[in-house]
């Protein structure tokens, strides 16, 4: 039921772990399945230079976390926050319809991490 790419990212997740003293952290949970995803970002000159994730969830949640870190790395914040769940699913060569909500977690967590970074920056001013 999963594409080869999903299985590959689930078996060998990229950028898994946490960033100590991250510039922004975003956490989202899915109340229906109980899965949790946390994304950490490091930002330099408006570019996402470091990104890692911690996910407690299904294979699709782990694969989408892994994929979104690859899609967002080295992107300006404005571009990274435009990554949609459709982009994540497409880069994984598709997700079963029942698993599309899992890719929501990834894009929402990234947007939250960016929002967290921006609010911290404003507070520092
Ligand atoms: Fe919950 Fe995939 S089943 S995120």
Short mmCIF file of C-alpha atoms and ligand atoms in Angstrom, two decimals:
data_model
loop_
_atom_site.label_atom_id
_atom_site.label_comp_id
_atom_site.label_asym_id
_atom_site.label_seq_id
_atom_site.Cartn_x
_atom_site.Cartn_y
_atom_site.Cartn_z
CA UNK A 1 0.00 0.00 0.00
CA UNK A 2 2.98 2.35 0.43
CA UNK A 3 5.20 3.59 -2.40
CA UNK A 4 8.85 2.52 -2.50
CA UNK A 5 9.85 6.03 -1.52
CA UNK A 6 7.67 6.00 1.61
CA UNK A 7 9.14 2.68 2.66
CA UNK A 8 12.64 3.94 1.98
CA UNK A 9 12.16 7.10 4.08
CA UNK A 10 10.42 5.17 6.83
CA UNK A 11 13.26 2.62 6.98
CA UNK A 12 16.04 5.24 6.73
CA UNK A 13 14.64 8.53 7.99
CA UNK A 14 16.69 11.63 7.15
CA UNK A 15 17.42 14.29 9.77
CA UNK A 16 15.87 12.41 12.66
CA UNK A 17 16.63 13.75 16.13
CA UNK A 18 16.56 17.06 17.92
CA UNK A 19 18.49 20.31 17.62
CA UNK A 20 19.69 21.66 20.95
CA UNK A 21 18.95 25.37 21.23
CA UNK A 22 16.90 25.35 18.04
CA UNK A 23 15.82 28.75 16.72
CA UNK A 24 12.27 27.47 16.27
CA UNK A 25 10.30 24.41 17.35
CA UNK A 26 6.90 23.30 16.10
CA UNK A 27 4.86 20.51 17.58
CA UNK A 28 1.60 19.10 16.31
CA UNK A 29 -0.50 16.15 17.29
CA UNK A 30 -3.31 14.35 15.60
CA UNK A 31 -6.14 13.94 18.08
CA UNK A 32 -7.65 11.08 16.09
CA UNK A 33 -4.68 8.72 15.89
CA UNK A 34 -2.63 10.23 18.75
CA UNK A 35 0.50 10.65 16.64
CA UNK A 36 2.93 13.46 17.54
CA UNK A 37 5.48 15.32 15.46
CA UNK A 38 8.07 17.86 16.47
CA UNK A 39 10.22 19.87 14.04
CA UNK A 40 13.33 21.84 15.04
CA UNK A 41 14.87 24.50 12.81
CA UNK A 42 18.08 26.50 12.78
CA UNK A 43 17.91 29.70 10.76
CA UNK A 44 20.73 31.77 9.31
CA UNK A 45 20.03 34.89 7.29
CA UNK A 46 16.45 33.83 6.72
CA UNK A 47 17.48 30.38 5.39
CA UNK A 48 16.71 27.07 7.09
CA UNK A 49 20.23 25.78 7.61
CA UNK A 50 19.41 22.99 10.04
CA UNK A 51 16.23 20.94 10.44
CA UNK A 52 15.44 17.80 12.41
CA UNK A 53 12.35 15.96 13.52
CA UNK A 54 11.09 13.68 16.25
CA UNK A 55 7.95 11.76 15.40
CA UNK A 56 5.95 9.26 17.34
CA UNK A 57 3.65 7.86 14.76
CA UNK A 58 2.82 5.66 11.83
CA UNK A 59 5.09 4.84 8.89
CA UNK A 60 3.56 7.64 6.82
CA UNK A 61 4.09 10.19 9.60
CA UNK A 62 7.77 9.23 9.83
CA UNK A 63 8.25 9.25 6.04
CA UNK A 64 6.53 12.63 5.67
CA UNK A 65 8.64 14.09 8.51
CA UNK A 66 11.79 12.84 6.84
CA UNK A 67 10.70 14.20 3.46
CA UNK A 68 9.72 17.64 4.73
CA UNK A 69 13.14 18.10 6.31
CA UNK A 70 14.68 17.42 2.90
CA UNK A 71 12.27 19.75 1.11
CA UNK A 72 12.78 22.61 3.58
CA UNK A 73 16.54 22.44 4.11
CA UNK A 74 18.43 25.41 2.64
CA UNK A 75 15.20 27.14 1.65
CA UNK A 76 14.26 30.70 2.63
CA UNK A 77 11.55 30.76 5.30
CA UNK A 78 8.97 32.21 2.91
CA UNK A 79 9.47 29.31 0.49
CA UNK A 80 9.57 26.64 3.19
CA UNK A 81 6.27 27.71 4.68
CA UNK A 82 4.60 27.31 1.31
CA UNK A 83 5.34 23.57 1.23
CA UNK A 84 1.96 21.89 1.24
CA UNK A 85 0.85 18.43 2.26
CA UNK A 86 0.38 17.79 -1.46
CA UNK A 87 4.05 18.63 -2.12
CA UNK A 88 5.13 16.23 0.62
CA UNK A 89 2.89 13.43 -0.63
CA UNK A 90 3.98 13.99 -4.24
CA UNK A 91 7.67 13.87 -3.31
CA UNK A 92 6.97 10.52 -1.66
CA UNK A 93 5.37 9.25 -4.88
CA UNK A 94 1.95 9.35 -3.30
CA UNK A 95 0.29 8.33 -0.06
CA UNK A 96 -2.76 6.13 0.35
CA UNK A 97 -5.87 8.38 0.69
CA UNK A 98 -6.37 7.19 4.26
CA UNK A 99 -2.89 8.41 5.11
CA UNK A 100 -3.05 11.90 3.59
CA UNK A 101 -3.75 13.42 7.01
CA UNK A 102 -0.32 12.22 8.14
CA UNK A 103 1.31 14.59 5.65
CA UNK A 104 -0.69 17.45 7.21
CA UNK A 105 1.22 16.93 10.41
CA UNK A 106 4.53 17.49 8.64
CA UNK A 107 3.57 20.74 6.89
CA UNK A 108 1.77 22.06 9.98
CA UNK A 109 4.73 21.28 12.26
CA UNK A 110 7.11 23.07 9.90
CA UNK A 111 4.87 26.15 9.74
CA UNK A 112 4.63 26.17 13.53
CA UNK A 113 8.43 25.97 13.85
CA UNK A 114 8.76 28.96 11.49
CA UNK A 115 6.11 30.90 13.44
CA UNK A 116 7.94 30.06 16.68
CA UNK A 117 11.21 31.34 15.21
CA UNK A 118 9.55 34.60 14.15
CA UNK A 119 7.88 35.20 17.50
CA UNK A 120 11.19 34.60 19.33
CA UNK A 121 12.90 37.04 17.01
CA UNK A 122 10.29 39.71 17.71
CA UNK A 123 10.64 39.16 21.47
CA UNK A 124 14.43 39.61 21.22
CA UNK A 125 14.06 43.04 19.56
FE1 LIG B 1 -1.61 9.28 12.56
FE2 LIG B 1 -0.41 8.70 10.41
S1 LIG B 1 -1.95 7.53 11.36
S2 LIG B 1 -0.19 10.46 11.54
#
